Coordinates of C-alpha atoms and ligand atoms in Angstrom, one line a residue:
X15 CA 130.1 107.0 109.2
X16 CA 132.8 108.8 107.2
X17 CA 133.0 112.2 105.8
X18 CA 133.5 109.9 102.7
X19 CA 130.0 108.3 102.9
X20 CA 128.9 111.5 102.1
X21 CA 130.7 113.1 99.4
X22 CA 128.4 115.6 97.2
X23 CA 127.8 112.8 94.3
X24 CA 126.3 115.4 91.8
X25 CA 123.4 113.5 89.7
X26 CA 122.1 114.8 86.0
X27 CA 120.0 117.5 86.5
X28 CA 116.7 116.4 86.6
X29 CA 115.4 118.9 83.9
X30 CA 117.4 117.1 81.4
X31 CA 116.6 113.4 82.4
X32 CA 114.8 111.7 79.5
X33 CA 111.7 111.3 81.7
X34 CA 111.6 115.2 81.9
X35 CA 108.6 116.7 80.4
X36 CA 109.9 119.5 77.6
X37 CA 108.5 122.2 79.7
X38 CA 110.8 120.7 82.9
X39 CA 109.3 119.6 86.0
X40 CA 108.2 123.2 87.1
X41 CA 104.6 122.7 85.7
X42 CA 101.5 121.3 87.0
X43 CA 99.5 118.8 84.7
X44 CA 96.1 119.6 83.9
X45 CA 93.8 118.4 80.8
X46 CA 96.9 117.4 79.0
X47 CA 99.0 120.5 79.4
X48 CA 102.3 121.2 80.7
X49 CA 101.3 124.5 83.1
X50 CA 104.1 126.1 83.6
X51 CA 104.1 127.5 86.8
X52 CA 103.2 131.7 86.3
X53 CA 103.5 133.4 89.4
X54 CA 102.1 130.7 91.8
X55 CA 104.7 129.6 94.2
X56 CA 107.0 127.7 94.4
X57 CA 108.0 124.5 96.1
X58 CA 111.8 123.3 96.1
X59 CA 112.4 119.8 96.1
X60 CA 115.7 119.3 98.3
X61 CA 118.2 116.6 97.7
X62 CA 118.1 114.6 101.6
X63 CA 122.0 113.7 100.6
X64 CA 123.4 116.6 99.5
X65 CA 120.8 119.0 101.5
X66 CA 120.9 121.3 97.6
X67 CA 118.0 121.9 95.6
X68 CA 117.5 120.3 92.5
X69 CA 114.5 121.7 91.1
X70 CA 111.3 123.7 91.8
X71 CA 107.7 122.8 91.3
X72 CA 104.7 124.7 91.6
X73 CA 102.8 125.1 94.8
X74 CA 99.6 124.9 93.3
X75 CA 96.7 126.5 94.5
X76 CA 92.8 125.8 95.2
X77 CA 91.8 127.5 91.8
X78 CA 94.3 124.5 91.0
X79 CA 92.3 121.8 92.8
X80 CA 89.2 123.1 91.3
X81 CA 90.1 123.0 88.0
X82 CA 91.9 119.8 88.0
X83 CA 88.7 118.2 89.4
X84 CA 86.3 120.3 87.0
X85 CA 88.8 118.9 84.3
X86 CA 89.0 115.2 85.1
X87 CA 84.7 115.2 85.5
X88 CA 84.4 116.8 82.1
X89 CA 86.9 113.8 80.4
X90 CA 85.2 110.7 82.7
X91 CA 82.4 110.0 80.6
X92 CA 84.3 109.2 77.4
X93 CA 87.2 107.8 78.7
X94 CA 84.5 105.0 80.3
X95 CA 82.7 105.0 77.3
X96 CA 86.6 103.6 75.5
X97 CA 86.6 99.7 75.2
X98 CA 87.9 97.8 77.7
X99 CA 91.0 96.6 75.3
X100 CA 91.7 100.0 74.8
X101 CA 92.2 101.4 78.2
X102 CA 94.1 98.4 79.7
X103 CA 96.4 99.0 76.6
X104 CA 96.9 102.7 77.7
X105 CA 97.7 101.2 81.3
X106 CA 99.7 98.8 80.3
X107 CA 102.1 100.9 77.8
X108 CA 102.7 103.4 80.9
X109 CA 103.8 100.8 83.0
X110 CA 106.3 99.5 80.2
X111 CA 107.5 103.2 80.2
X112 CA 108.1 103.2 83.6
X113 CA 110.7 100.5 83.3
X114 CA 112.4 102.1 80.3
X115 CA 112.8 105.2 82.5
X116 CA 114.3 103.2 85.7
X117 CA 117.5 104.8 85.4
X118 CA 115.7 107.9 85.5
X119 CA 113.5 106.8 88.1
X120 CA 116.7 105.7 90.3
X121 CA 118.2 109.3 90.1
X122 CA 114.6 111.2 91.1
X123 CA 114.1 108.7 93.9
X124 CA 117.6 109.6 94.9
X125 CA 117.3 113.2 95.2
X126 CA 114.0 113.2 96.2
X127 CA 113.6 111.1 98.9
X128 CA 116.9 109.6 99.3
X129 CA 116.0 105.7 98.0
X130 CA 119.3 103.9 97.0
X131 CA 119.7 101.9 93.8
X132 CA 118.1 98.4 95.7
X133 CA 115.0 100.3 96.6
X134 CA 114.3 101.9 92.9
X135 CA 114.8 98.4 91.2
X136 CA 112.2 97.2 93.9
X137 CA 110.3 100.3 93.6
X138 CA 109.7 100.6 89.6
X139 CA 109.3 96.2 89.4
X140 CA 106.5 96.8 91.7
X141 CA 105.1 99.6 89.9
X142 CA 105.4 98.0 86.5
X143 CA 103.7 94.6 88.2
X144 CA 100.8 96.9 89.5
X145 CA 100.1 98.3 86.1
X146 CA 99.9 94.4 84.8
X147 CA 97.5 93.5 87.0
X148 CA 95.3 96.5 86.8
X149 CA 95.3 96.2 83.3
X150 CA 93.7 93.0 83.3
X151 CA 90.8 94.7 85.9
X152 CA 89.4 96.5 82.8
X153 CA 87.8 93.2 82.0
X154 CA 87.1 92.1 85.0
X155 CA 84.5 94.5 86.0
X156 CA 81.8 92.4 85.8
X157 CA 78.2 93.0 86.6
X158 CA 75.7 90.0 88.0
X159 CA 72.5 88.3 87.1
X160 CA 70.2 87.7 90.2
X161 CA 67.3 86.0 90.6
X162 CA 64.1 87.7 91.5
X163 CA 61.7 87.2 94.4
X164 CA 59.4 89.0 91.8
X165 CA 57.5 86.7 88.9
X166 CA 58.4 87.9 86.1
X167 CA 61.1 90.4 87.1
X168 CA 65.1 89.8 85.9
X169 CA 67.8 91.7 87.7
X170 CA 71.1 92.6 87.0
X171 CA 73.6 94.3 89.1
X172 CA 75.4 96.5 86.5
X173 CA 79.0 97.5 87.6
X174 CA 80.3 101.4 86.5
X175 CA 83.3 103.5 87.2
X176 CA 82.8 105.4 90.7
X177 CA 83.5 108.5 88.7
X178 CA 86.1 110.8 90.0
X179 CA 89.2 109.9 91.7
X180 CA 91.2 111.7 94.1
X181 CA 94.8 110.3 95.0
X182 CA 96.7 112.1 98.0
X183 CA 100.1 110.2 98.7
X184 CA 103.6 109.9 100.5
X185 CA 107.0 110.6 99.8
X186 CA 108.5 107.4 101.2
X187 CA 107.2 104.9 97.7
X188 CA 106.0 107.3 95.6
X189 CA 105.8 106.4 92.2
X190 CA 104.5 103.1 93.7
X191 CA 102.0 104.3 95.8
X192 CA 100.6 106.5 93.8
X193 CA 100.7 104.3 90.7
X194 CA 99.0 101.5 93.4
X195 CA 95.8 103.8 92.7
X196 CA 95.6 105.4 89.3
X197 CA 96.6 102.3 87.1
X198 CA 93.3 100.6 88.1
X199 CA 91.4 103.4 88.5
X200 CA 92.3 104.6 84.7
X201 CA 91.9 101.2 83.5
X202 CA 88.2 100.6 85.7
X203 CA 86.8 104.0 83.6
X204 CA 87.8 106.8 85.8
X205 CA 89.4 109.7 85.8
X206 CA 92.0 111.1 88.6
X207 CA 93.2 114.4 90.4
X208 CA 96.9 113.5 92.0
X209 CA 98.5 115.7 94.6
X210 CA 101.8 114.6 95.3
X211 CA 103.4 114.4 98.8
X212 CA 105.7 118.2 98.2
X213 CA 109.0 115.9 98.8
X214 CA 108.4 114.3 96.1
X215 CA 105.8 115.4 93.3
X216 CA 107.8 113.9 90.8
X217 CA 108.6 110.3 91.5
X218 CA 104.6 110.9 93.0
X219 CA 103.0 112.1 90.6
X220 CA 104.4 114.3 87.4
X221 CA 106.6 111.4 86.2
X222 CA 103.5 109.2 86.0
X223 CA 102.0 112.0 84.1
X224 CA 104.9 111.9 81.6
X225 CA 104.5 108.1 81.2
X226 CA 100.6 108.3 80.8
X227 CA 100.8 111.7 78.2
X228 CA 103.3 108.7 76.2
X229 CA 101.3 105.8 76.3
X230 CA 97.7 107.7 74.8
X231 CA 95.5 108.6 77.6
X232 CA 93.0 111.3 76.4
X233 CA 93.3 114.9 77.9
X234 CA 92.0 115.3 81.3
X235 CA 91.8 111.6 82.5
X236 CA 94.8 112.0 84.9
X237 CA 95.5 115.9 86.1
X238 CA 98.2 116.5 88.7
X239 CA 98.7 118.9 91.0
X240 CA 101.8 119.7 93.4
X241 CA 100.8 121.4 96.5
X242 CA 101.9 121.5 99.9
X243 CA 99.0 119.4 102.0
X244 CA 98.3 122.4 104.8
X245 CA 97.8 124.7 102.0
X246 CA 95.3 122.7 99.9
X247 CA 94.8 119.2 101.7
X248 CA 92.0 120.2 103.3
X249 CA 90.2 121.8 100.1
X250 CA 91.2 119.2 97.8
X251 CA 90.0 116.0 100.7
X252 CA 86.7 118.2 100.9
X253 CA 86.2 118.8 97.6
X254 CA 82.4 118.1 95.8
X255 CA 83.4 116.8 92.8
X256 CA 85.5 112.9 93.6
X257 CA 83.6 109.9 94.2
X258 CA 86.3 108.2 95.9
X259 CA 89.1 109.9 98.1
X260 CA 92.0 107.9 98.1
X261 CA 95.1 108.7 100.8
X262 CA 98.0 107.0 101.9
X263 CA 99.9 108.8 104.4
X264 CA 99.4 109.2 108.2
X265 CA 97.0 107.7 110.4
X266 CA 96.4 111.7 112.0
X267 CA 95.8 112.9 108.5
X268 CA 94.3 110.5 107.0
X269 CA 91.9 110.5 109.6
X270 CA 90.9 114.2 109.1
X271 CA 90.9 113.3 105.0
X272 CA 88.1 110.4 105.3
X273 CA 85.8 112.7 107.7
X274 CA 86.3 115.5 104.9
X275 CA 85.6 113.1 102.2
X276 CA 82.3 111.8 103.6
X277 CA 81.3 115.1 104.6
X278 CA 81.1 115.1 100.7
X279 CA 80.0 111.7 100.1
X280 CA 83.3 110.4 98.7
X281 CA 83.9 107.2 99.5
X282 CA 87.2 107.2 101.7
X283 CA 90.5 104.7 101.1
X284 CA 93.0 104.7 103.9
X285 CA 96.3 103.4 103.8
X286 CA 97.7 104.8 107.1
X287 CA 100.5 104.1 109.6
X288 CA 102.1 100.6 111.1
X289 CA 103.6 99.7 113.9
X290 CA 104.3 96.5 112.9
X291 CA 106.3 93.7 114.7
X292 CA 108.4 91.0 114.2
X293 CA 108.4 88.0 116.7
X294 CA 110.8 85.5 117.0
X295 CA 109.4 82.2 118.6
X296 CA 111.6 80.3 120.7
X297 CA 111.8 77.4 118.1
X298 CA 112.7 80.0 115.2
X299 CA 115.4 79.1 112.7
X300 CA 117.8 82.4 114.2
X301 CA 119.6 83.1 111.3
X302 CA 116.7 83.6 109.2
X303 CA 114.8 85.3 112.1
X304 CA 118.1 87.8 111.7
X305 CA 118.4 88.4 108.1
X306 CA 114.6 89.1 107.8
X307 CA 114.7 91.4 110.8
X308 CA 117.7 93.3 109.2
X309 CA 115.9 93.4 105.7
X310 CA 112.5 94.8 107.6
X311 CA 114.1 97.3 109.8
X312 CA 116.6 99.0 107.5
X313 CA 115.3 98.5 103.8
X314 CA 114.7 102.7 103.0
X315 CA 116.0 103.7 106.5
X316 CA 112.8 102.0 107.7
X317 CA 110.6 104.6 106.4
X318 CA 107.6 102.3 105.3
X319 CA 104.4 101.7 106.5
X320 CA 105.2 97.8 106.7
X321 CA 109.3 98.6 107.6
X322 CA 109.5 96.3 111.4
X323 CA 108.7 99.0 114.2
X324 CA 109.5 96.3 116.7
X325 CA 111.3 92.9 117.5
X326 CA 109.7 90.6 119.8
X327 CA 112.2 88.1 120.3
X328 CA 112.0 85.0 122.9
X329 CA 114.2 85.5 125.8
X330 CA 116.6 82.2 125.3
X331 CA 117.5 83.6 122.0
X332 CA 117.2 87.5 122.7
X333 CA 121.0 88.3 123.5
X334 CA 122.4 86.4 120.1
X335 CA 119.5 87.8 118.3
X336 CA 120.7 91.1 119.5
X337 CA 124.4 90.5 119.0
X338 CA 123.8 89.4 115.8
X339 CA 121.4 92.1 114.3
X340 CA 123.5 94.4 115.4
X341 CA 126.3 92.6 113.5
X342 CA 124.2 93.1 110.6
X343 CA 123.1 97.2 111.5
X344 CA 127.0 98.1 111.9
X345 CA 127.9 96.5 108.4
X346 CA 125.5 98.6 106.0
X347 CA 127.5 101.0 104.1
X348 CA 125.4 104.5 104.6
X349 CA 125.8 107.4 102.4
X350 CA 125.2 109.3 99.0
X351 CA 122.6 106.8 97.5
X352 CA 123.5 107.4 94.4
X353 CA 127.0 106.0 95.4
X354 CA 127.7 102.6 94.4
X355 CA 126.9 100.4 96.5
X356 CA 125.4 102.2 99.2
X357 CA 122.2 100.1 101.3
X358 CA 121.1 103.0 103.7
X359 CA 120.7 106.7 102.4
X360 CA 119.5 109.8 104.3
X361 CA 116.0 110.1 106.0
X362 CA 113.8 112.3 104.4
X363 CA 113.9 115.7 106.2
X364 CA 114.8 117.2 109.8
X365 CA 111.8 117.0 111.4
X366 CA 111.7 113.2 110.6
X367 CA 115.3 112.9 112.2
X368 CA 114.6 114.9 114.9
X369 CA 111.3 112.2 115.9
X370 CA 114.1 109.2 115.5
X371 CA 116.6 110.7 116.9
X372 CA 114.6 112.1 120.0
X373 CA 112.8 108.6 120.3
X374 CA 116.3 106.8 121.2
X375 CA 117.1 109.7 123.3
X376 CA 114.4 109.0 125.6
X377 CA 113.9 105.0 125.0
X378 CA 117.8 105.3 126.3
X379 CA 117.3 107.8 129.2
X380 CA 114.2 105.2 130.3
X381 CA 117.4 102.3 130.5
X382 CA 117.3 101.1 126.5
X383 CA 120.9 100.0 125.5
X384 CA 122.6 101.3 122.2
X385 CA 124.1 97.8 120.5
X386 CA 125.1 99.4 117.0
X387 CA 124.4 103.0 115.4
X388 CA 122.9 105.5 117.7
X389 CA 124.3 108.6 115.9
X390 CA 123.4 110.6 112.9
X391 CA 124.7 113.4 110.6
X392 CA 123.0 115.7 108.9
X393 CA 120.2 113.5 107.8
X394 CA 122.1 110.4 107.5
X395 CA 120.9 108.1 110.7
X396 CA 123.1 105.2 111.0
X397 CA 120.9 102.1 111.4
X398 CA 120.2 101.2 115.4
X399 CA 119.9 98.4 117.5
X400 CA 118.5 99.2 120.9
X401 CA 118.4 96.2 123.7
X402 CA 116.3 96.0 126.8
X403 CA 113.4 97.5 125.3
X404 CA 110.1 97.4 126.9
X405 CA 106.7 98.3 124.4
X406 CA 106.3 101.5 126.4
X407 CA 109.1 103.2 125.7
X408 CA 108.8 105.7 122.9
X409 CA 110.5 103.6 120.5
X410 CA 108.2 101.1 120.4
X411 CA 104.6 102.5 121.2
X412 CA 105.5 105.0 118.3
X413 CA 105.7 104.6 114.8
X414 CA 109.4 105.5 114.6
X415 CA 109.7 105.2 110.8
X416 CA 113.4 105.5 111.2
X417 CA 115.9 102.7 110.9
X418 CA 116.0 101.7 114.2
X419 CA 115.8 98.4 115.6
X420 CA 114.1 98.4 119.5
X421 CA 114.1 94.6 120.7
X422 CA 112.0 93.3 123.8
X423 CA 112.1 90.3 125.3
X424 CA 108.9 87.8 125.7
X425 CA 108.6 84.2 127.9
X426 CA 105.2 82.9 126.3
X427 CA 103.7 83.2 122.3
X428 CA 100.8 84.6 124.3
X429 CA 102.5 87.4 125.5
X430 CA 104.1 87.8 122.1
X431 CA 101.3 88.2 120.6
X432 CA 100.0 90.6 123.2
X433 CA 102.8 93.2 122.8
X434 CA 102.7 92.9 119.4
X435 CA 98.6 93.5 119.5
X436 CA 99.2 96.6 122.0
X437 CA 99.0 99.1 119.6
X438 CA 96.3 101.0 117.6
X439 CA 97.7 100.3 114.4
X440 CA 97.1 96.8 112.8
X441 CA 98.9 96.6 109.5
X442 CA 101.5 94.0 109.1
X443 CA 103.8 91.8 110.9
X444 CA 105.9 88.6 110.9
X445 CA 106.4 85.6 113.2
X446 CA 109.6 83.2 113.0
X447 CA 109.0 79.4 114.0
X448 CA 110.4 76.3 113.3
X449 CA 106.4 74.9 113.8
X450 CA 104.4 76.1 111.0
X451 CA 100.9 75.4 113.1
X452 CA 102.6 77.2 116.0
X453 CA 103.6 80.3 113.9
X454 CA 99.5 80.5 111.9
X455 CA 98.1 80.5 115.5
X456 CA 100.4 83.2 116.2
X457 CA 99.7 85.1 113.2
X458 CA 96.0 84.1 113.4
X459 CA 96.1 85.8 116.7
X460 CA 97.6 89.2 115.4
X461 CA 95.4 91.9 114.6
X462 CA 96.4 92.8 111.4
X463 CA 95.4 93.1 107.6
X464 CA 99.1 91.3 106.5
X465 CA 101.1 89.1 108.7
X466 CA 104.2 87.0 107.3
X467 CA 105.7 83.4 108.5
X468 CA 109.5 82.8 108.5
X469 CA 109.7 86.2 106.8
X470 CA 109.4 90.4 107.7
X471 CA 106.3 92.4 106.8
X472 CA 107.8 94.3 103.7
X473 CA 105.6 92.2 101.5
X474 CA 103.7 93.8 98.3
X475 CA 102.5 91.5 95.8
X476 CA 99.6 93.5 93.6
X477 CA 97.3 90.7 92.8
X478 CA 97.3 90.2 96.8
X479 CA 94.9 92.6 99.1
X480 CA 97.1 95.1 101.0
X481 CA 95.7 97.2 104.0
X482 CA 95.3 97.3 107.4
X483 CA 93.3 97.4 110.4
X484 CA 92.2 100.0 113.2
X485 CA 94.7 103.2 113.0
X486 CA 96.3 101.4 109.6
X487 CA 93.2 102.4 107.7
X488 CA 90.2 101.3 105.8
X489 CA 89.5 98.6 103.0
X490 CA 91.9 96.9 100.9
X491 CA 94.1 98.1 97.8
X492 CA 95.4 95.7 95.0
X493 CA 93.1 93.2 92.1
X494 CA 89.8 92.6 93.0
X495 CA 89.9 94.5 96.6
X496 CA 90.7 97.7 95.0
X497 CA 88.4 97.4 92.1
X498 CA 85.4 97.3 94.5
X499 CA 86.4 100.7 96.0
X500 CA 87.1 102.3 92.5
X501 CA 83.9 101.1 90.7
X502 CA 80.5 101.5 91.6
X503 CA 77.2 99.1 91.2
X504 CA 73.6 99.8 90.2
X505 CA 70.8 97.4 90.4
X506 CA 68.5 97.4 87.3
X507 CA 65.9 95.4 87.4
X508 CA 63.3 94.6 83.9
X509 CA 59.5 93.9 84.7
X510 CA 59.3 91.3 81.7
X511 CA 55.7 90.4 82.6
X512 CA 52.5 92.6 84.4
X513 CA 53.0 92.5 88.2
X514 CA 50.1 92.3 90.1
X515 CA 50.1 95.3 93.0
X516 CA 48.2 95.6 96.0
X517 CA 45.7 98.1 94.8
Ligands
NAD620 P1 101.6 112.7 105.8 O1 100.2 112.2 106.3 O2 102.2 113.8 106.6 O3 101.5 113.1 104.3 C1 100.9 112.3 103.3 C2 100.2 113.2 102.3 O4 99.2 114.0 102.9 C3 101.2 114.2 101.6 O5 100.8 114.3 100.3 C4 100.8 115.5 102.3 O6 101.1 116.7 101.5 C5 99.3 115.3 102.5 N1 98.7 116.2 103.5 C6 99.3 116.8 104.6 N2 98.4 117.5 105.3 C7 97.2 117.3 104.7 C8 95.9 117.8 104.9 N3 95.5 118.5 105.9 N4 94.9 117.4 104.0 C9 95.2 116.5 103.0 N5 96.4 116.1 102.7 C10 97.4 116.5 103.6 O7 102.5 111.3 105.8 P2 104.0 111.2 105.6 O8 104.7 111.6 106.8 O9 104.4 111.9 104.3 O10 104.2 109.7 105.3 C11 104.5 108.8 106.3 C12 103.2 108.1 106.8 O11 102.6 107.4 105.8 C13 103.6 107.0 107.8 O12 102.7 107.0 108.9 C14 103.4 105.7 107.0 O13 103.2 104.6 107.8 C15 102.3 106.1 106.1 N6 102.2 105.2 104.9 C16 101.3 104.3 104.8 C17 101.3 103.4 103.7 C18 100.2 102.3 103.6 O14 100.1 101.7 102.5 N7 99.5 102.0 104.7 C19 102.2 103.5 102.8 C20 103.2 104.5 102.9 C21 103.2 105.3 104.0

């Protein structure tokens, strides 16, 4: 790392990028107003690179929540009442926007959460694919005809929006994560209360505002609210009015958001933490096995749910596998990401370096071996191979979320698949063989919602169900899987002919 890699690259100032509402960022969005922010709060957004800040936001308040959930229930009714055609238009229109913003979208991502150029062209493709596909679910919503155990009874299963939607979500894919709910639930009939992760409220929520206010939507449909989550998580999970809670974050708070939803009957949607792994069988195609394990460790500093927490590689192939990953972690130009060029960018905050940065610290004290990076400065962690690994060392039982490569060594596909299993989370994963029926019973074996053969587990396709298993969360985002959780069904049955009772 030089003192080069991290020269202050000044970006436009995000007030005057063309995405920029006129009021600038420092405003909440509620029933199709610009608020600006008064004498709430207010909540700088820092620049991970550069460490400056590059705008403020309001830190809204519970008043706030309120009357962003009292607005979107007031504008649900007619927005469902709109023709199908009509909404998935509106849907549709905001995701075209998004891509004639991407050059905005690439600066935002930068100073927000430190995503280089390769992650926003990845970031905003999969945001504008999610918007196609949910699109197409506002005709989809079909209801059913049954048949009757009744003479003379018909029943149909009539399908509805689930009402109100509220959308809590990360810093580390913003736009796309939080896009990964509203686009279908706007075009499924509901209406949606956003609070932005406070790194990012932006890229997570206020630019989609911008890009829905363009494309038509009614007043009130989508509301968003900045806020830091201990000041109004708990109020906002809690609150009376959503039908569905929708979070994507951690696996500790997103467990304390689904026992606040159904404490007020909103139907929960986790998307919580991975600890996913990566084995390489002994018959596995090495290069490959290396270029996908470089890819699913260090895309984003490995700060995504699905980034590879660990590599389980067979022992006849561990040392090159090691040599050569590390090859690969030592080669990655680090630095400004808004420098040309540059693959790996800061991590998002101190606290999050500290965790990496004390989980190779210990994993090295307990006799884990440094092959490439190891150091960091400021927030820029340079990407890390560690060899002679065992799962209990802190950099492997944890979800590191840091880019940071621990590699342990396995004899049998059974005990692969056993490492890879000894964890609570279950969320993705990948398995490298030469043997396709070898590699499914490996990845029929893992226990989790996503696994990938001859590839890494950053996968996201949006007509595919995404989601996890144990600590990764609860039910399935994406097409038909997410339009379950966003609409609701009532049975309605018609009594066409006298029924004969009992008495
Ligand atoms: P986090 O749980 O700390 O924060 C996520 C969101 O929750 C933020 O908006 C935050 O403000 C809010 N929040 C904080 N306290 C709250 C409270 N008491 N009540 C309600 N909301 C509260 O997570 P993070 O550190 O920002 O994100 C990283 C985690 O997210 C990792 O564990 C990662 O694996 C997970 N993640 C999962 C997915 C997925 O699809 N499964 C995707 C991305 C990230």
């Amino acid at each position: 790392m030089t003192d080069d890699s991290m020269s202050s690259t000044e970006p436009k100032p995000v007030d005057e990028l063309e995405v920029a509402p006129e009021t600038g960022w420092d405003a909440l969005y509620l029933d199709g107003e610009w608020v600006p922010r008064g004498d709430r709060d207010a909540i700088p957004v820092e620049n991970p690179a550069t460490r400056s800040t590059v705008t403020t936001v309001p830190s809204g308040t519970e008043d706030d929540v309120d009357d962003a959930f009292a607005t979107a229930a007031a504008a649900q009714e007619e927005w469902a009442q709109r023709p199908p055609q009509e909404r998935a238009a509106i849907v549709s229109k905001a995701g075209e926007l998004l891509g004639e913003y991407a050059d905005d979208l690439a600066t935002l991502f930068a100073v927000e959460c430190g995503g280089v150029q390769l992650k926003a062209d990845f970031e905003v493709q999969l945001a504008q694919r999610m918007s196609e596909v949910s699109a197409g679910l506002a005709t989809r919503a079909n209801g059913r005809h049954k048949e009757s155990v009744t003479p003379g009874k018909e029943n149909l299963v009539v399908r509805e929006p689930a009402g109100v939607v509220g959308v809590i979500t990360p810093w580390n894919f913003p736009l796309h994560l939080t896009n990964r709910v509203i686009a279908p639930a706007i075009a499924l009939g509901n209406s949606v209360v956003v609070k932005p992760d406070e790194h990012t409220p932006m890229t997570g929520g206020l630019v989609l505002a911008k890009a829905f206010e363009e494309a038509g939507l009614p007043d009130g449909v989508l509301n968003v609210v900045p806020g830091y989550g201990d000041e109004i998580g708990d109020h906002f999970s809690g609150h009376p009015v959503p039908s569905v809670m929708s979070f994507t974050g951690s696996s500790e708070i997103g467990r304390r958001v689904g026992q606040r939803a159904v404490g007020s009957y909103a139907e929960p949607a986790l998307e919580l933490g991975g600890n996913n792994a990566h084995i390489v069988l002994e018959d596995a195609d090495l290069e490959r096995a290396v270029d996908a394990g470089a890819f699913g460790s260090f895309t984003h500093q490995g700060q995504e749910c699905i980034s590879i927490n660990r590599h389980l590689v067979h022992e006849s192939l561990y040392d090159e596998y090691v040599a050569k990953l590390a090859d690969r972690a030592a080669s990655l130009p680090i630095g400004n990401p808004l420098e040309e060029g540059t693959l790996v960018g800061p991590v998002i905050n101190e606290s999050q370096r500290d965790k990496i940065v004390g989980f190779i610290e210990e994993s090295t004290e307990r006799g884990a071996t440094v092959e490439a990076g190891g150091n960091h400065d400021g927030l820029f962690v340079e990407p890390t191979v560690l060899s002679g690994v065992d799962s209990d060392m802190p950099v492997a039982c944890n979800e590191h979320f840091g880019p940071v490569a621990p590699v342990i060594p396995f004899e049998t596909d059974e005990e692969a698949v056993r490492i890879a299993n000894d964890t609570e989370y279950g969320l993705s994963g990948s398995v490298h063989s030469t043997d396709l029926q070898r590699a499914r019973d490996v990845a029929d074996a893992m226990e989790t919602g996503m696994v990938h053969i001859n590839d890494q587990p950053l996968n996201e396709e949006p007509h595919v169900p995404f989601g996890g298993v144990g600590a990764s969360g609860m039910g399935r985002y994406n097409d038909d899987w997410i339009l379950e959780t966003l609409t609701t069904t009532k049975w309605i049955s018609i009594q066409r002919e006298p029924r004969e009772y009992p008495y």
